[in-house]
């Protein structure tokens, strides 16, 4: 994972990679469409600035707000960006940034930002990445897309977990009738999780606690089967969870293994809420139970299957003290890896922090620059000389849906940074209060 000196690294990616890997011939679980939430996820690529060093390049779907770039530069976080957004006014095809660049005639548009010999470091490997690298004579060599889809499937996670002798037990179903029959049997013992093989945070997992819910889901899938869709879902018992955590590691092109970090994760209804550093107590428990040896073995198996690059393994502590070391394998970067980059930055100032977000409803247009100015006046905006504060991580997720006279959804990704981790909750409370005074409702 070490960089060669003088090589330009280009950071770019999509945070909904699972939807782009997914086989569209497969039936889906029921879900309410939310265009505003989808737009927010599309703007999360701004968070990749935390991987930038020196003259690195950040390419984003939408332009980064000048106020955000100015603020980040003022605290020592500098990088180059494009003066033209990747986003067009098209439809679903725009979800993949590498295809966007290819479709827009990338040689003309991005030549200065993609110099020969540079390397694109993606959030996740997607279709078009290798083609784009070849077009620009970049040095990146990535696993085949067939491999990427294979190792990122939840079916792969379940099969690898089973081969290593770890739970939870998983049942694969290939029709709505098989789903109904298997889930009915499992419901006798307790609630059941049905998983899409390429579900993404907050979507792709459904909890079944009754036969009535099961019948609705089975009926929804049956209707898709009648239209020619195939069915492939996983069923697992709902475990009595105490806490979620994840392990980040990197597999080099030659198979070398680097353990990067362990982060504790806050989830609510299967959706990501935030990340904070793993406690010493948790690390000691993982050492005792051979968790890190298992992570290295997992890396070896991934490499044998043709994968190299970043990996995030989702894990779980149970209420009875048990450990589920492999819940899911994510062969890509992750929010927890972004949190580790935050840790490294804040450590320069002997500070600690978390990674979280505030879901907001904005009353019309709220200028991001005005929000930063208000935070600064209140002494709430993080600056190294203050020794603590709120470090805002993305402007686009806050502004992407705003429209004059309309209440629209946004998200403020941020880190509460302080000398003591206990201060973080106080800083977040002040941030919520500040938003409230400006008529911005916080909904999480």
GROMACS .gro file of C-alpha atoms in nm:
model
  444
    1UNK     CA    1   0.000   0.000   0.000
    2UNK     CA    2   0.307   0.227   0.006
    3UNK     CA    3   0.314   0.494  -0.263
    4UNK     CA    4   0.601   0.552  -0.499
    5UNK     CA    5   0.749   0.898  -0.464
    6UNK     CA    6   0.631   1.157  -0.715
    7UNK     CA    7   0.330   0.956  -0.834
    8UNK     CA    8   0.003   1.148  -0.866
    9UNK     CA    9  -0.281   0.964  -0.694
   10UNK     CA   10  -0.637   1.034  -0.807
   11UNK     CA   11  -0.914   0.963  -0.556
   12UNK     CA   12  -1.258   0.895  -0.696
   13UNK     CA   13  -1.546   0.659  -0.636
   14UNK     CA   14  -1.907   0.571  -0.565
   15UNK     CA   15  -2.032   0.492  -0.215
   16UNK     CA   16  -2.316   0.278  -0.349
   17UNK     CA   17  -2.086   0.034  -0.528
   18UNK     CA   18  -2.303  -0.263  -0.429
   19UNK     CA   19  -2.589  -0.137  -0.645
   20UNK     CA   20  -2.350  -0.113  -0.941
   21UNK     CA   21  -2.216  -0.465  -0.885
   22UNK     CA   22  -2.562  -0.617  -0.848
   23UNK     CA   23  -2.708  -0.844  -1.117
   24UNK     CA   24  -3.017  -0.660  -1.245
   25UNK     CA   25  -3.179  -0.989  -1.347
   26UNK     CA   26  -3.232  -1.073  -0.978
   27UNK     CA   27  -3.546  -0.993  -0.780
   28UNK     CA   28  -3.521  -0.721  -0.514
   29UNK     CA   29  -3.655  -0.691  -0.163
   30UNK     CA   30  -3.930  -0.433  -0.109
   31UNK     CA   31  -3.800  -0.082  -0.041
   32UNK     CA   32  -3.940   0.268  -0.068
   33UNK     CA   33  -3.766   0.478  -0.334
   34UNK     CA   34  -3.597   0.786  -0.188
   35UNK     CA   35  -3.444   1.010  -0.457
   36UNK     CA   36  -3.318   1.260  -0.198
   37UNK     CA   37  -3.132   0.990  -0.004
   38UNK     CA   38  -2.986   0.859  -0.331
   39UNK     CA   39  -2.860   1.207  -0.419
   40UNK     CA   40  -2.695   1.238  -0.077
   41UNK     CA   41  -2.511   0.908  -0.124
   42UNK     CA   42  -2.396   1.032  -0.464
   43UNK     CA   43  -2.241   1.337  -0.297
   44UNK     CA   44  -2.052   1.133  -0.037
   45UNK     CA   45  -1.752   1.107  -0.269
   46UNK     CA   46  -1.633   1.436  -0.114
   47UNK     CA   47  -1.533   1.232   0.193
   48UNK     CA   48  -1.248   1.083  -0.009
   49UNK     CA   49  -1.046   1.402   0.046
   50UNK     CA   50  -0.922   1.238   0.365
   51UNK     CA   51  -0.711   1.001   0.154
   52UNK     CA   52  -0.544   1.289  -0.032
   53UNK     CA   53  -0.184   1.385   0.033
   54UNK     CA   54   0.004   1.683  -0.106
   55UNK     CA   55  -0.074   1.725  -0.475
   56UNK     CA   56  -0.322   1.435  -0.493
   57UNK     CA   57  -0.637   1.486  -0.698
   58UNK     CA   58  -0.997   1.449  -0.578
   59UNK     CA   59  -1.251   1.394  -0.856
   60UNK     CA   60  -1.613   1.429  -0.743
   61UNK     CA   61  -1.954   1.393  -0.901
   62UNK     CA   62  -2.037   1.754  -0.808
   63UNK     CA   63  -1.806   2.048  -0.748
   64UNK     CA   64  -1.680   2.085  -0.391
   65UNK     CA   65  -1.805   2.411  -0.238
   66UNK     CA   66  -1.533   2.681  -0.239
   67UNK     CA   67  -1.607   2.749   0.130
   68UNK     CA   68  -1.531   2.385   0.214
   69UNK     CA   69  -1.209   2.385   0.012
   70UNK     CA   70  -1.101   2.707   0.181
   71UNK     CA   71  -1.175   2.573   0.526
   72UNK     CA   72  -0.991   2.245   0.469
   73UNK     CA   73  -0.690   2.432   0.332
   74UNK     CA   74  -0.687   2.654   0.641
   75UNK     CA   75  -0.642   2.350   0.867
   76UNK     CA   76  -0.371   2.194   0.651
   77UNK     CA   77  -0.575   1.964   0.425
   78UNK     CA   78  -0.487   2.051   0.066
   79UNK     CA   79  -0.546   1.871  -0.262
   80UNK     CA   80  -0.641   1.944  -0.622
   81UNK     CA   81  -0.993   1.922  -0.764
   82UNK     CA   82  -1.154   1.952  -1.106
   83UNK     CA   83  -1.325   2.277  -1.201
   84UNK     CA   84  -1.589   2.071  -1.381
   85UNK     CA   85  -1.826   1.821  -1.217
   86UNK     CA   86  -1.843   1.461  -1.334
   87UNK     CA   87  -2.221   1.470  -1.301
   88UNK     CA   88  -2.434   1.527  -1.608
   89UNK     CA   89  -2.810   1.560  -1.627
   90UNK     CA   90  -2.842   1.195  -1.734
   91UNK     CA   91  -2.996   0.905  -1.549
   92UNK     CA   92  -2.881   0.582  -1.387
   93UNK     CA   93  -2.573   0.556  -1.610
   94UNK     CA   94  -2.422   0.848  -1.420
   95UNK     CA   95  -2.391   0.647  -1.099
   96UNK     CA   96  -2.048   0.515  -1.203
   97UNK     CA   97  -1.788   0.797  -1.205
   98UNK     CA   98  -1.543   0.606  -1.425
   99UNK     CA   99  -1.808   0.550  -1.690
  100UNK     CA  100  -1.899   0.918  -1.656
  101UNK     CA  101  -1.546   1.020  -1.750
  102UNK     CA  102  -1.534   0.776  -2.039
  103UNK     CA  103  -1.872   0.894  -2.166
  104UNK     CA  104  -1.770   1.261  -2.150
  105UNK     CA  105  -1.457   1.219  -2.360
  106UNK     CA  106  -1.220   1.208  -2.066
  107UNK     CA  107  -0.899   1.273  -2.260
  108UNK     CA  108  -1.014   1.625  -2.341
  109UNK     CA  109  -1.175   1.701  -2.004
  110UNK     CA  110  -0.936   1.560  -1.745
  111UNK     CA  111  -0.593   1.538  -1.906
  112UNK     CA  112  -0.416   1.760  -1.652
  113UNK     CA  113  -0.567   1.578  -1.355
  114UNK     CA  114  -0.491   1.228  -1.487
  115UNK     CA  115  -0.122   1.246  -1.587
  116UNK     CA  116   0.052   0.941  -1.739
  117UNK     CA  117   0.203   0.729  -1.463
  118UNK     CA  118  -0.055   0.841  -1.210
  119UNK     CA  119  -0.279   0.597  -1.025
  120UNK     CA  120  -0.654   0.607  -0.962
  121UNK     CA  121  -0.725   0.490  -0.608
  122UNK     CA  122  -1.099   0.411  -0.607
  123UNK     CA  123  -1.338   0.374  -0.316
  124UNK     CA  124  -1.439   0.053  -0.492
  125UNK     CA  125  -1.339  -0.106  -0.821
  126UNK     CA  126  -1.616  -0.055  -1.080
  127UNK     CA  127  -1.671  -0.119  -1.449
  128UNK     CA  128  -1.474   0.126  -1.661
  129UNK     CA  129  -1.191   0.182  -1.413
  130UNK     CA  130  -0.935  -0.036  -1.591
  131UNK     CA  131  -1.039   0.104  -1.930
  132UNK     CA  132  -0.999   0.460  -1.803
  133UNK     CA  133  -0.656   0.379  -1.659
  134UNK     CA  134  -0.544   0.231  -1.991
  135UNK     CA  135  -0.683   0.529  -2.185
  136UNK     CA  136  -0.473   0.771  -1.979
  137UNK     CA  137  -0.169   0.543  -1.955
  138UNK     CA  138  -0.206   0.530  -1.578
  139UNK     CA  139  -0.028   0.264  -1.373
  140UNK     CA  140  -0.326   0.112  -1.191
  141UNK     CA  141  -0.388  -0.262  -1.226
  142UNK     CA  142  -0.708  -0.383  -1.067
  143UNK     CA  143  -0.871  -0.721  -1.005
  144UNK     CA  144  -1.108  -0.839  -1.279
  145UNK     CA  145  -1.468  -0.726  -1.241
  146UNK     CA  146  -1.576  -1.090  -1.222
  147UNK     CA  147  -1.354  -1.125  -0.913
  148UNK     CA  148  -1.481  -0.799  -0.762
  149UNK     CA  149  -1.844  -0.909  -0.791
  150UNK     CA  150  -1.764  -1.256  -0.659
  151UNK     CA  151  -1.579  -1.155  -0.342
  152UNK     CA  152  -1.821  -0.872  -0.257
  153UNK     CA  153  -2.129  -1.091  -0.270
  154UNK     CA  154  -2.279  -1.176   0.069
  155UNK     CA  155  -2.297  -1.531  -0.062
  156UNK     CA  156  -1.916  -1.533  -0.080
  157UNK     CA  157  -1.897  -1.402   0.278
  158UNK     CA  158  -2.132  -1.676   0.398
  159UNK     CA  159  -1.944  -1.952   0.216
  160UNK     CA  160  -1.602  -1.832   0.335
  161UNK     CA  161  -1.730  -1.801   0.691
  162UNK     CA  162  -1.871  -2.153   0.677
  163UNK     CA  163  -1.547  -2.294   0.534
  164UNK     CA  164  -1.360  -2.149   0.834
  165UNK     CA  165  -1.612  -2.294   1.079
  166UNK     CA  166  -1.781  -1.974   1.195
  167UNK     CA  167  -2.148  -1.870   1.218
  168UNK     CA  168  -2.413  -1.754   1.185
  169UNK     CA  169  -2.569  -2.039   0.985
  170UNK     CA  170  -2.693  -1.915   0.647
  171UNK     CA  171  -2.958  -2.057   0.416
  172UNK     CA  172  -2.963  -1.972   0.045
  173UNK     CA  173  -3.304  -1.955  -0.125
  174UNK     CA  174  -3.371  -1.940  -0.500
  175UNK     CA  175  -3.749  -1.888  -0.522
  176UNK     CA  176  -4.030  -1.721  -0.329
  177UNK     CA  177  -4.168  -2.064  -0.237
  178UNK     CA  178  -3.830  -2.174  -0.099
  179UNK     CA  179  -3.806  -1.845   0.090
  180UNK     CA  180  -4.150  -1.897   0.245
  181UNK     CA  181  -4.080  -2.257   0.343
  182UNK     CA  182  -3.732  -2.196   0.488
  183UNK     CA  183  -3.824  -1.877   0.674
  184UNK     CA  184  -4.135  -2.037   0.828
  185UNK     CA  185  -3.918  -2.312   0.973
  186UNK     CA  186  -3.662  -2.061   1.105
  187UNK     CA  187  -3.930  -1.837   1.261
  188UNK     CA  188  -4.006  -2.112   1.511
  189UNK     CA  189  -3.672  -2.034   1.678
  190UNK     CA  190  -3.691  -1.655   1.641
  191UNK     CA  191  -3.677  -1.358   1.401
  192UNK     CA  192  -3.511  -1.406   1.062
  193UNK     CA  193  -3.300  -1.174   0.848
  194UNK     CA  194  -3.342  -1.194   0.471
  195UNK     CA  195  -3.045  -1.048   0.285
  196UNK     CA  196  -2.991  -0.934  -0.070
  197UNK     CA  197  -2.655  -1.064  -0.193
  198UNK     CA  198  -2.555  -0.705  -0.276
  199UNK     CA  199  -2.739  -0.505  -0.012
  200UNK     CA  200  -2.598  -0.169   0.091
  201UNK     CA  201  -2.618   0.011   0.427
  202UNK     CA  202  -2.980   0.055   0.530
  203UNK     CA  203  -3.110  -0.130   0.224
  204UNK     CA  204  -3.101  -0.494   0.124
  205UNK     CA  205  -3.172  -0.643   0.467
  206UNK     CA  206  -3.523  -0.706   0.597
  207UNK     CA  207  -3.626  -0.840   0.936
  208UNK     CA  208  -3.901  -1.102   0.942
  209UNK     CA  209  -4.071  -1.143   1.280
  210UNK     CA  210  -4.408  -1.281   1.172
  211UNK     CA  211  -4.566  -1.498   0.905
  212UNK     CA  212  -4.768  -1.194   0.792
  213UNK     CA  213  -4.447  -1.006   0.707
  214UNK     CA  214  -4.308  -1.317   0.541
  215UNK     CA  215  -4.616  -1.350   0.321
  216UNK     CA  216  -4.589  -0.989   0.206
  217UNK     CA  217  -4.222  -1.031   0.114
  218UNK     CA  218  -4.281  -1.365  -0.060
  219UNK     CA  219  -4.567  -1.213  -0.258
  220UNK     CA  220  -4.353  -0.918  -0.365
  221UNK     CA  221  -4.081  -1.154  -0.490
  222UNK     CA  222  -4.333  -1.382  -0.661
  223UNK     CA  223  -4.461  -1.087  -0.864
  224UNK     CA  224  -4.106  -1.020  -0.987
  225UNK     CA  225  -4.053  -1.386  -1.073
  226UNK     CA  226  -4.363  -1.369  -1.292
  227UNK     CA  227  -4.192  -1.088  -1.485
  228UNK     CA  228  -3.884  -1.302  -1.548
  229UNK     CA  229  -3.663  -1.211  -1.252
  230UNK     CA  230  -3.450  -1.478  -1.083
  231UNK     CA  231  -3.437  -1.510  -0.704
  232UNK     CA  232  -3.133  -1.535  -0.478
  233UNK     CA  233  -3.148  -1.433  -0.113
  234UNK     CA  234  -2.981  -1.539   0.210
  235UNK     CA  235  -3.162  -1.620   0.534
  236UNK     CA  236  -2.997  -1.592   0.876
  237UNK     CA  237  -3.128  -1.598   1.232
  238UNK     CA  238  -3.133  -1.256   1.401
  239UNK     CA  239  -2.857  -1.266   1.659
  240UNK     CA  240  -2.869  -1.099   2.000
  241UNK     CA  241  -2.611  -0.833   1.923
  242UNK     CA  242  -2.418  -0.628   2.175
  243UNK     CA  243  -2.203  -0.422   1.937
  244UNK     CA  244  -2.080  -0.393   1.579
  245UNK     CA  245  -1.718  -0.341   1.484
  246UNK     CA  246  -1.504  -0.375   1.173
  247UNK     CA  247  -1.148  -0.457   1.077
  248UNK     CA  248  -0.963  -0.283   0.795
  249UNK     CA  249  -0.669  -0.440   0.615
  250UNK     CA  250  -0.493  -0.419   0.280
  251UNK     CA  251  -0.381  -0.697   0.047
  252UNK     CA  252  -0.086  -0.598  -0.173
  253UNK     CA  253  -0.053  -0.705  -0.536
  254UNK     CA  254   0.206  -0.965  -0.428
  255UNK     CA  255  -0.019  -1.100  -0.151
  256UNK     CA  256   0.137  -0.901   0.132
  257UNK     CA  257  -0.094  -0.828   0.425
  258UNK     CA  258  -0.122  -0.507   0.629
  259UNK     CA  259  -0.357  -0.477   0.926
  260UNK     CA  260  -0.474  -0.115   0.941
  261UNK     CA  261  -0.726  -0.069   1.222
  262UNK     CA  262  -1.026  -0.189   1.418
  263UNK     CA  263  -1.318   0.051   1.455
  264UNK     CA  264  -1.641   0.023   1.653
  265UNK     CA  265  -1.949   0.100   1.445
  266UNK     CA  266  -2.289   0.241   1.535
  267UNK     CA  267  -2.574   0.099   1.327
  268UNK     CA  268  -2.948   0.156   1.354
  269UNK     CA  269  -3.193  -0.067   1.168
  270UNK     CA  270  -2.900  -0.202   0.961
  271UNK     CA  271  -2.798   0.150   0.851
  272UNK     CA  272  -2.463   0.313   0.929
  273UNK     CA  273  -2.475   0.588   1.195
  274UNK     CA  274  -2.116   0.647   1.297
  275UNK     CA  275  -1.773   0.515   1.388
  276UNK     CA  276  -1.546   0.552   1.689
  277UNK     CA  277  -1.213   0.400   1.788
  278UNK     CA  278  -1.211   0.048   1.928
  279UNK     CA  279  -1.154   0.024   2.302
  280UNK     CA  280  -0.845  -0.138   2.449
  281UNK     CA  281  -1.074  -0.395   2.609
  282UNK     CA  282  -1.212  -0.499   2.270
  283UNK     CA  283  -0.864  -0.524   2.116
  284UNK     CA  284  -0.749  -0.748   2.402
  285UNK     CA  285  -1.053  -0.974   2.359
  286UNK     CA  286  -0.987  -1.005   1.986
  287UNK     CA  287  -0.622  -1.094   2.052
  288UNK     CA  288  -0.725  -1.366   2.299
  289UNK     CA  289  -0.978  -1.518   2.063
  290UNK     CA  290  -0.749  -1.534   1.760
  291UNK     CA  291  -0.943  -1.274   1.563
  292UNK     CA  292  -0.640  -1.116   1.399
  293UNK     CA  293  -0.504  -1.453   1.286
  294UNK     CA  294  -0.843  -1.516   1.127
  295UNK     CA  295  -0.830  -1.180   0.947
  296UNK     CA  296  -0.493  -1.272   0.799
  297UNK     CA  297  -0.633  -1.607   0.690
  298UNK     CA  298  -0.929  -1.426   0.533
  299UNK     CA  299  -0.685  -1.205   0.341
  300UNK     CA  300  -0.501  -1.513   0.215
  301UNK     CA  301  -0.826  -1.667   0.088
  302UNK     CA  302  -0.927  -1.343  -0.082
  303UNK     CA  303  -0.588  -1.329  -0.254
  304UNK     CA  304  -0.623  -1.691  -0.365
  305UNK     CA  305  -0.955  -1.590  -0.520
  306UNK     CA  306  -0.786  -1.317  -0.722
  307UNK     CA  307  -0.843  -1.009  -0.507
  308UNK     CA  308  -0.598  -0.747  -0.386
  309UNK     CA  309  -0.673  -0.405  -0.241
  310UNK     CA  310  -0.857  -0.265   0.060
  311UNK     CA  311  -1.088  -0.483   0.269
  312UNK     CA  312  -1.330  -0.409   0.552
  313UNK     CA  313  -1.465  -0.708   0.746
  314UNK     CA  314  -1.782  -0.641   0.944
  315UNK     CA  315  -1.788  -0.825   1.277
  316UNK     CA  316  -2.014  -0.850   1.578
  317UNK     CA  317  -2.006  -0.897   1.956
  318UNK     CA  318  -2.302  -1.086   2.101
  319UNK     CA  319  -2.486  -1.009   2.423
  320UNK     CA  320  -2.366  -1.338   2.574
  321UNK     CA  321  -2.002  -1.240   2.514
  322UNK     CA  322  -1.969  -1.443   2.196
  323UNK     CA  323  -1.790  -1.322   1.885
  324UNK     CA  324  -1.904  -1.339   1.523
  325UNK     CA  325  -1.575  -1.256   1.346
  326UNK     CA  326  -1.710  -1.246   0.991
  327UNK     CA  327  -2.055  -1.103   0.927
  328UNK     CA  328  -1.977  -0.959   0.584
  329UNK     CA  329  -1.667  -0.898   0.374
  330UNK     CA  330  -1.643  -0.567   0.187
  331UNK     CA  331  -1.361  -0.578  -0.067
  332UNK     CA  332  -1.331  -0.200  -0.099
  333UNK     CA  333  -1.262   0.105   0.114
  334UNK     CA  334  -1.508   0.186   0.391
  335UNK     CA  335  -1.639   0.450   0.630
  336UNK     CA  336  -1.425   0.288   0.898
  337UNK     CA  337  -1.113   0.338   0.685
  338UNK     CA  338  -1.210   0.703   0.643
  339UNK     CA  339  -1.238   0.720   1.022
  340UNK     CA  340  -0.882   0.583   1.049
  341UNK     CA  341  -0.761   0.863   0.823
  342UNK     CA  342  -0.937   1.109   1.054
  343UNK     CA  343  -0.759   0.948   1.350
  344UNK     CA  344  -0.423   0.998   1.180
  345UNK     CA  345  -0.497   1.365   1.107
  346UNK     CA  346  -0.624   1.445   1.457
  347UNK     CA  347  -0.332   1.263   1.619
  348UNK     CA  348  -0.105   1.537   1.480
  349UNK     CA  349  -0.276   1.768   1.733
  350UNK     CA  350  -0.301   1.506   2.012
  351UNK     CA  351  -0.678   1.493   1.962
  352UNK     CA  352  -0.939   1.220   1.929
  353UNK     CA  353  -1.260   1.219   1.732
  354UNK     CA  354  -1.549   1.022   1.593
  355UNK     CA  355  -1.708   0.999   1.249
  356UNK     CA  356  -2.082   1.051   1.228
  357UNK     CA  357  -2.350   1.251   1.051
  358UNK     CA  358  -2.654   1.460   1.128
  359UNK     CA  359  -2.960   1.406   0.910
  360UNK     CA  360  -3.119   1.745   0.851
  361UNK     CA  361  -3.420   1.907   0.689
  362UNK     CA  362  -3.326   2.244   0.540
  363UNK     CA  363  -3.593   2.516   0.503
  364UNK     CA  364  -3.510   2.624   0.151
  365UNK     CA  365  -3.161   2.741   0.053
  366UNK     CA  366  -2.902   2.742   0.334
  367UNK     CA  367  -2.564   2.867   0.215
  368UNK     CA  368  -2.286   2.636   0.330
  369UNK     CA  369  -2.046   2.929   0.369
  370UNK     CA  370  -2.294   3.095   0.607
  371UNK     CA  371  -2.314   2.778   0.815
  372UNK     CA  372  -1.934   2.758   0.846
  373UNK     CA  373  -1.922   3.126   0.944
  374UNK     CA  374  -2.185   3.070   1.214
  375UNK     CA  375  -1.991   2.773   1.350
  376UNK     CA  376  -1.675   2.983   1.355
  377UNK     CA  377  -1.843   3.270   1.541
  378UNK     CA  378  -1.965   3.025   1.806
  379UNK     CA  379  -1.616   2.883   1.848
  380UNK     CA  380  -1.755   2.550   1.732
  381UNK     CA  381  -1.571   2.508   1.400
  382UNK     CA  382  -1.260   2.294   1.445
  383UNK     CA  383  -0.935   2.481   1.423
  384UNK     CA  384  -0.607   2.338   1.556
  385UNK     CA  385  -0.546   2.641   1.778
  386UNK     CA  386  -0.884   2.587   1.948
  387UNK     CA  387  -0.790   2.237   2.054
  388UNK     CA  388  -1.137   2.101   1.976
  389UNK     CA  389  -1.443   2.154   1.760
  390UNK     CA  390  -1.663   2.016   1.485
  391UNK     CA  391  -1.477   1.925   1.167
  392UNK     CA  392  -1.728   1.928   0.876
  393UNK     CA  393  -1.639   1.666   0.615
  394UNK     CA  394  -1.872   1.729   0.321
  395UNK     CA  395  -2.063   2.025   0.186
  396UNK     CA  396  -2.236   1.848  -0.100
  397UNK     CA  397  -2.432   1.605   0.116
  398UNK     CA  398  -2.574   1.908   0.299
  399UNK     CA  399  -2.668   2.115  -0.005
  400UNK     CA  400  -2.740   1.861  -0.282
  401UNK     CA  401  -3.120   1.858  -0.243
  402UNK     CA  402  -3.182   2.218  -0.144
  403UNK     CA  403  -3.446   2.417  -0.332
  404UNK     CA  404  -3.596   2.759  -0.264
  405UNK     CA  405  -3.910   2.744  -0.053
  406UNK     CA  406  -3.898   2.366  -0.008
  407UNK     CA  407  -3.801   2.150   0.288
  408UNK     CA  408  -3.542   1.902   0.168
  409UNK     CA  409  -3.319   1.635   0.319
  410UNK     CA  410  -2.947   1.674   0.373
  411UNK     CA  411  -2.665   1.523   0.577
  412UNK     CA  412  -2.377   1.683   0.758
  413UNK     CA  413  -2.090   1.436   0.781
  414UNK     CA  414  -1.859   1.552   1.055
  415UNK     CA  415  -1.613   1.465   1.326
  416UNK     CA  416  -1.634   1.595   1.680
  417UNK     CA  417  -1.269   1.637   1.778
  418UNK     CA  418  -1.139   1.698   2.131
  419UNK     CA  419  -0.863   1.611   2.373
  420UNK     CA  420  -1.100   1.378   2.558
  421UNK     CA  421  -1.347   1.157   2.375
  422UNK     CA  422  -1.610   1.241   2.639
  423UNK     CA  423  -1.621   1.597   2.503
  424UNK     CA  424  -1.746   1.479   2.163
  425UNK     CA  425  -2.108   1.441   2.277
  426UNK     CA  426  -2.104   1.796   2.419
  427UNK     CA  427  -1.975   1.934   2.089
  428UNK     CA  428  -2.243   1.746   1.896
  429UNK     CA  429  -2.512   1.884   2.128
  430UNK     CA  430  -2.387   2.238   2.059
  431UNK     CA  431  -2.391   2.167   1.687
  432UNK     CA  432  -2.750   2.046   1.702
  433UNK     CA  433  -2.847   2.360   1.894
  434UNK     CA  434  -2.677   2.584   1.638
  435UNK     CA  435  -2.863   2.416   1.351
  436UNK     CA  436  -3.190   2.455   1.539
  437UNK     CA  437  -3.137   2.830   1.578
  438UNK     CA  438  -3.104   2.853   1.199
  439UNK     CA  439  -3.429   2.666   1.138
  440UNK     CA  440  -3.257   2.344   1.035
  441UNK     CA  441  -3.424   2.036   1.184
  442UNK     CA  442  -3.204   1.744   1.291
  443UNK     CA  443  -3.392   1.417   1.242
  444UNK     CA  444  -3.149   1.157   1.380
   0.00000   0.00000   0.00000
